Amino acid sequence: MKTKMKEYREKAGITQEALADKVDVTRQTILFLEKGKYNPSLRLAYKISHTLNATIEELFSFEDENLEENKS
């Protein structure tokens, strides 16, 4: 999963710790999300997007190589 979370968080002037507190997760979870190492639940994605004044689609994009292979 690709994410623009870090870009939107920095634009909002919010630290990883502050965002984590607002959405009730650890700073490490925010770090993993920003690096694309963790896929958020729909509920968490909604909380983050609401906090950063963005849509879920603006923050997260899911790319599945299998979908591309099946199109061929």
mmCIF file of N, CA and C in Angstrom:
data_model
loop_
_atom_site.group_PDB
_atom_site.id
_atom_site.type_symbol
_atom_site.label_atom_id
_atom_site.label_comp_id
_atom_site.label_asym_id
_atom_site.label_seq_id
_atom_site.Cartn_x
_atom_site.Cartn_y
_atom_site.Cartn_z
ATOM 1 N N MET A 1 0.841 -1.170 0.000
ATOM 2 C CA MET A 1 0.000 0.000 0.000
ATOM 3 C C MET A 1 0.890 1.238 0.000
ATOM 4 N N LYS A 2 0.543 2.167 -0.844
ATOM 5 C CA LYS A 2 1.260 3.442 -0.866
ATOM 6 C C LYS A 2 0.486 4.447 -0.036
ATOM 7 N N THR A 3 1.208 5.370 0.564
ATOM 8 C CA THR A 3 0.548 6.349 1.410
ATOM 9 C C THR A 3 1.170 7.733 1.262
ATOM 10 N N LYS A 4 0.343 8.740 1.408
ATOM 11 C CA LYS A 4 0.804 10.128 1.435
ATOM 12 C C LYS A 4 0.589 10.705 2.830
ATOM 13 N N MET A 5 0.478 9.807 3.800
ATOM 14 C CA MET A 5 0.189 10.211 5.166
ATOM 15 C C MET A 5 1.217 11.205 5.711
ATOM 16 N N LYS A 6 2.487 10.914 5.515
ATOM 17 C CA LYS A 6 3.543 11.775 6.041
ATOM 18 C C LYS A 6 3.425 13.178 5.458
ATOM 19 N N GLU A 7 3.212 13.256 4.156
ATOM 20 C CA GLU A 7 3.075 14.549 3.486
ATOM 21 C C GLU A 7 1.908 15.357 4.079
ATOM 22 N N TYR A 8 0.766 14.718 4.245
ATOM 23 C CA TYR A 8 -0.402 15.407 4.798
ATOM 24 C C TYR A 8 -0.199 15.758 6.275
ATOM 25 N N ARG A 9 0.462 14.857 7.020
ATOM 26 C CA ARG A 9 0.716 15.123 8.439
ATOM 27 C C ARG A 9 1.644 16.321 8.599
ATOM 28 N N GLU A 10 2.699 16.363 7.805
ATOM 29 C CA GLU A 10 3.645 17.481 7.891
ATOM 30 C C GLU A 10 2.993 18.788 7.458
ATOM 31 N N LYS A 11 2.154 18.725 6.412
ATOM 32 C CA LYS A 11 1.445 19.916 5.948
ATOM 33 C C LYS A 11 0.520 20.457 7.053
ATOM 34 N N ALA A 12 -0.036 19.545 7.841
ATOM 35 C CA ALA A 12 -0.923 19.938 8.947
ATOM 36 C C ALA A 12 -0.142 20.374 10.185
ATOM 37 N N GLY A 13 1.174 20.180 10.166
ATOM 38 C CA GLY A 13 2.007 20.586 11.300
ATOM 39 C C GLY A 13 1.814 19.709 12.525
ATOM 40 N N ILE A 14 1.539 18.417 12.289
ATOM 41 C CA ILE A 14 1.297 17.482 13.388
ATOM 42 C C ILE A 14 2.449 16.486 13.456
ATOM 43 N N THR A 15 2.950 16.228 14.643
ATOM 44 C CA THR A 15 4.007 15.230 14.814
ATOM 45 C C THR A 15 3.404 13.829 14.772
ATOM 46 N N GLN A 16 4.265 12.843 14.587
ATOM 47 C CA GLN A 16 3.799 11.455 14.625
ATOM 48 C C GLN A 16 3.149 11.153 15.974
ATOM 49 N N GLU A 17 3.765 11.624 17.040
ATOM 50 C CA GLU A 17 3.250 11.386 18.394
ATOM 51 C C GLU A 17 1.867 12.012 18.576
ATOM 52 N N ALA A 18 1.703 13.250 18.108
ATOM 53 C CA ALA A 18 0.416 13.937 18.253
ATOM 54 C C ALA A 18 -0.666 13.231 17.440
ATOM 55 N N LEU A 19 -0.341 12.802 16.230
ATOM 56 C CA LEU A 19 -1.315 12.085 15.412
ATOM 57 C C LEU A 19 -1.680 10.762 16.071
ATOM 58 N N ALA A 20 -0.688 10.072 16.582
ATOM 59 C CA ALA A 20 -0.936 8.805 17.274
ATOM 60 C C ALA A 20 -1.900 9.010 18.446
ATOM 61 N N ASP A 21 -1.675 10.055 19.221
ATOM 62 C CA ASP A 21 -2.555 10.349 20.358
ATOM 63 C C ASP A 21 -3.984 10.632 19.891
ATOM 64 N N LYS A 22 -4.118 11.365 18.809
ATOM 65 C CA LYS A 22 -5.455 11.740 18.310
ATOM 66 C C LYS A 22 -6.243 10.546 17.789
ATOM 67 N N VAL A 23 -5.553 9.546 17.257
ATOM 68 C CA VAL A 23 -6.254 8.396 16.684
ATOM 69 C C VAL A 23 -6.106 7.127 17.535
ATOM 70 N N ASP A 24 -5.563 7.283 18.737
ATOM 71 C CA ASP A 24 -5.469 6.195 19.724
ATOM 72 C C ASP A 24 -4.637 4.997 19.275
ATOM 73 N N VAL A 25 -3.450 5.290 18.724
ATOM 74 C CA VAL A 25 -2.487 4.238 18.400
ATOM 75 C C VAL A 25 -1.116 4.692 18.903
ATOM 76 N N THR A 26 -0.110 3.846 18.743
ATOM 77 C CA THR A 26 1.240 4.223 19.154
ATOM 78 C C THR A 26 1.932 5.006 18.036
ATOM 79 N N ARG A 27 2.980 5.723 18.392
ATOM 80 C CA ARG A 27 3.771 6.434 17.390
ATOM 81 C C ARG A 27 4.383 5.441 16.415
ATOM 82 N N GLN A 28 4.739 4.264 16.907
ATOM 83 C CA GLN A 28 5.320 3.237 16.046
ATOM 84 C C GLN A 28 4.321 2.815 14.960
ATOM 85 N N THR A 29 3.050 2.745 15.293
ATOM 86 C CA THR A 29 2.031 2.415 14.296
ATOM 87 C C THR A 29 1.996 3.470 13.202
ATOM 88 N N ILE A 30 2.053 4.749 13.596
ATOM 89 C CA ILE A 30 2.072 5.837 12.614
ATOM 90 C C ILE A 30 3.314 5.717 11.740
ATOM 91 N N LEU A 31 4.453 5.440 12.342
ATOM 92 C CA LEU A 31 5.703 5.268 11.601
ATOM 93 C C LEU A 31 5.566 4.139 10.575
ATOM 94 N N PHE A 32 5.045 2.993 10.993
ATOM 95 C CA PHE A 32 4.878 1.858 10.078
ATOM 96 C C PHE A 32 3.890 2.183 8.964
ATOM 97 N N LEU A 33 2.824 2.896 9.286
ATOM 98 C CA LEU A 33 1.854 3.298 8.266
ATOM 99 C C LEU A 33 2.509 4.205 7.229
ATOM 100 N N GLU A 34 3.275 5.175 7.701
ATOM 101 C CA GLU A 34 3.929 6.114 6.789
ATOM 102 C C GLU A 34 4.946 5.426 5.881
ATOM 103 N N LYS A 35 5.563 4.360 6.364
ATOM 104 C CA LYS A 35 6.547 3.628 5.563
ATOM 105 C C LYS A 35 5.901 2.560 4.690
ATOM 106 N N GLY A 36 4.576 2.412 4.809
ATOM 107 C CA GLY A 36 3.881 1.420 4.012
ATOM 108 C C GLY A 36 4.085 -0.004 4.486
ATOM 109 N N LYS A 37 4.499 -0.173 5.749
ATOM 110 C CA LYS A 37 4.760 -1.511 6.292
ATOM 111 C C LYS A 37 3.560 -2.081 7.041
ATOM 112 N N TYR A 38 2.495 -1.317 7.103
ATOM 113 C CA TYR A 38 1.313 -1.732 7.855
ATOM 114 C C TYR A 38 0.089 -1.182 7.149
ATOM 115 N N ASN A 39 -0.916 -2.022 6.944
ATOM 116 C CA ASN A 39 -2.160 -1.580 6.340
ATOM 117 C C ASN A 39 -3.176 -1.288 7.441
ATOM 118 N N PRO A 40 -3.735 -0.092 7.449
ATOM 119 C CA PRO A 40 -4.660 0.268 8.517
ATOM 120 C C PRO A 40 -6.020 -0.400 8.340
ATOM 121 N N SER A 41 -6.711 -0.573 9.448
ATOM 122 C CA SER A 41 -8.107 -1.004 9.368
ATOM 123 C C SER A 41 -8.893 0.155 8.762
ATOM 124 N N LEU A 42 -10.078 -0.128 8.308
ATOM 125 C CA LEU A 42 -10.918 0.928 7.744
ATOM 126 C C LEU A 42 -11.203 1.995 8.795
ATOM 127 N N ARG A 43 -11.452 1.566 10.019
ATOM 128 C CA ARG A 43 -11.728 2.506 11.111
ATOM 129 C C ARG A 43 -10.537 3.429 11.354
ATOM 130 N N LEU A 44 -9.318 2.856 11.386
ATOM 131 C CA LEU A 44 -8.126 3.673 11.608
ATOM 132 C C LEU A 44 -7.880 4.607 10.432
ATOM 133 N N ALA A 45 -8.060 4.107 9.219
ATOM 134 C CA ALA A 45 -7.891 4.956 8.030
ATOM 135 C C ALA A 45 -8.855 6.136 8.087
ATOM 136 N N TYR A 46 -10.091 5.882 8.514
ATOM 137 C CA TYR A 46 -11.078 6.955 8.637
ATOM 138 C C TYR A 46 -10.645 7.969 9.688
ATOM 139 N N LYS A 47 -10.196 7.506 10.850
ATOM 140 C CA LYS A 47 -9.760 8.421 11.918
ATOM 141 C C LYS A 47 -8.599 9.300 11.446
ATOM 142 N N ILE A 48 -7.645 8.687 10.775
ATOM 143 C CA ILE A 48 -6.473 9.432 10.298
ATOM 144 C C ILE A 48 -6.896 10.450 9.246
ATOM 145 N N SER A 49 -7.716 10.024 8.296
ATOM 146 C CA SER A 49 -8.129 10.950 7.238
ATOM 147 C C SER A 49 -8.932 12.111 7.825
ATOM 148 N N HIS A 50 -9.785 11.834 8.779
ATOM 149 C CA HIS A 50 -10.575 12.894 9.422
ATOM 150 C C HIS A 50 -9.646 13.869 10.163
ATOM 151 N N THR A 51 -8.674 13.333 10.870
ATOM 152 C CA THR A 51 -7.737 14.164 11.634
ATOM 153 C C THR A 51 -6.886 15.037 10.710
ATOM 154 N N LEU A 52 -6.515 14.508 9.548
ATOM 155 C CA LEU A 52 -5.653 15.245 8.611
ATOM 156 C C LEU A 52 -6.449 16.010 7.555
ATOM 157 N N ASN A 53 -7.773 16.044 7.690
ATOM 158 C CA ASN A 53 -8.647 16.750 6.738
ATOM 159 C C ASN A 53 -8.399 16.307 5.302
ATOM 160 N N ALA A 54 -8.373 15.006 5.113
ATOM 161 C CA ALA A 54 -8.173 14.423 3.786
ATOM 162 C C ALA A 54 -9.128 13.246 3.636
ATOM 163 N N THR A 55 -9.286 12.785 2.407
ATOM 164 C CA THR A 55 -10.075 11.579 2.202
ATOM 165 C C THR A 55 -9.163 10.368 2.352
ATOM 166 N N ILE A 56 -9.773 9.221 2.583
ATOM 167 C CA ILE A 56 -8.988 7.990 2.656
ATOM 168 C C ILE A 56 -8.254 7.779 1.340
ATOM 169 N N GLU A 57 -8.924 8.067 0.231
ATOM 170 C CA GLU A 57 -8.314 7.880 -1.087
ATOM 171 C C GLU A 57 -7.122 8.797 -1.312
ATOM 172 N N GLU A 58 -7.153 9.992 -0.717
ATOM 173 C CA GLU A 58 -6.008 10.901 -0.844
ATOM 174 C C GLU A 58 -4.808 10.379 -0.064
ATOM 175 N N LEU A 59 -5.061 9.733 1.049
ATOM 176 C CA LEU A 59 -3.971 9.272 1.916
ATOM 177 C C LEU A 59 -3.408 7.911 1.532
ATOM 178 N N PHE A 60 -4.280 7.008 1.088
ATOM 179 C CA PHE A 60 -3.866 5.626 0.859
ATOM 180 C C PHE A 60 -4.243 5.162 -0.541
ATOM 181 N N SER A 61 -3.333 4.435 -1.188
ATOM 182 C CA SER A 61 -3.667 3.804 -2.463
ATOM 183 C C SER A 61 -3.161 2.369 -2.424
ATOM 184 N N PHE A 62 -4.039 1.473 -2.769
ATOM 185 C CA PHE A 62 -3.721 0.052 -2.743
ATOM 186 C C PHE A 62 -3.391 -0.407 -4.139
ATOM 187 N N GLU A 63 -2.212 -0.976 -4.292
ATOM 188 C CA GLU A 63 -1.798 -1.513 -5.583
ATOM 189 C C GLU A 63 -1.489 -2.983 -5.401
ATOM 190 N N ASP A 64 -2.173 -3.812 -6.145
ATOM 191 C CA ASP A 64 -1.989 -5.252 -6.050
ATOM 192 C C ASP A 64 -1.417 -5.766 -7.365
ATOM 193 N N GLU A 65 -0.199 -6.314 -7.316
ATOM 194 C CA GLU A 65 0.423 -6.804 -8.537
ATOM 195 C C GLU A 65 -0.418 -7.911 -9.163
ATOM 196 N N ASN A 66 -1.118 -8.701 -8.368
ATOM 197 C CA ASN A 66 -1.933 -9.796 -8.888
ATOM 198 C C ASN A 66 -3.057 -9.271 -9.759
ATOM 199 N N LEU A 67 -3.615 -8.117 -9.419
ATOM 200 C CA LEU A 67 -4.668 -7.534 -10.239
ATOM 201 C C LEU A 67 -4.132 -7.184 -11.621
ATOM 202 N N GLU A 68 -2.929 -6.643 -11.665
ATOM 203 C CA GLU A 68 -2.317 -6.279 -12.948
ATOM 204 C C GLU A 68 -2.036 -7.530 -13.782
ATOM 205 N N GLU A 69 -1.556 -8.600 -13.131
ATOM 206 C CA GLU A 69 -1.255 -9.836 -13.845
ATOM 207 C C GLU A 69 -2.523 -10.456 -14.407
ATOM 208 N N ASN A 70 -3.638 -10.386 -13.679
ATOM 209 C CA ASN A 70 -4.886 -10.986 -14.116
ATOM 210 C C ASN A 70 -5.510 -10.244 -15.289
ATOM 211 N N LYS A 71 -5.140 -8.998 -15.515
ATOM 212 C CA LYS A 71 -5.675 -8.220 -16.624
ATOM 213 C C LYS A 71 -5.103 -8.684 -17.962
ATOM 214 N N SER A 72 -3.914 -9.287 -17.909
ATOM 215 C CA SER A 72 -3.228 -9.703 -19.151
ATOM 216 C C SER A 72 -3.857 -10.946 -19.753
#
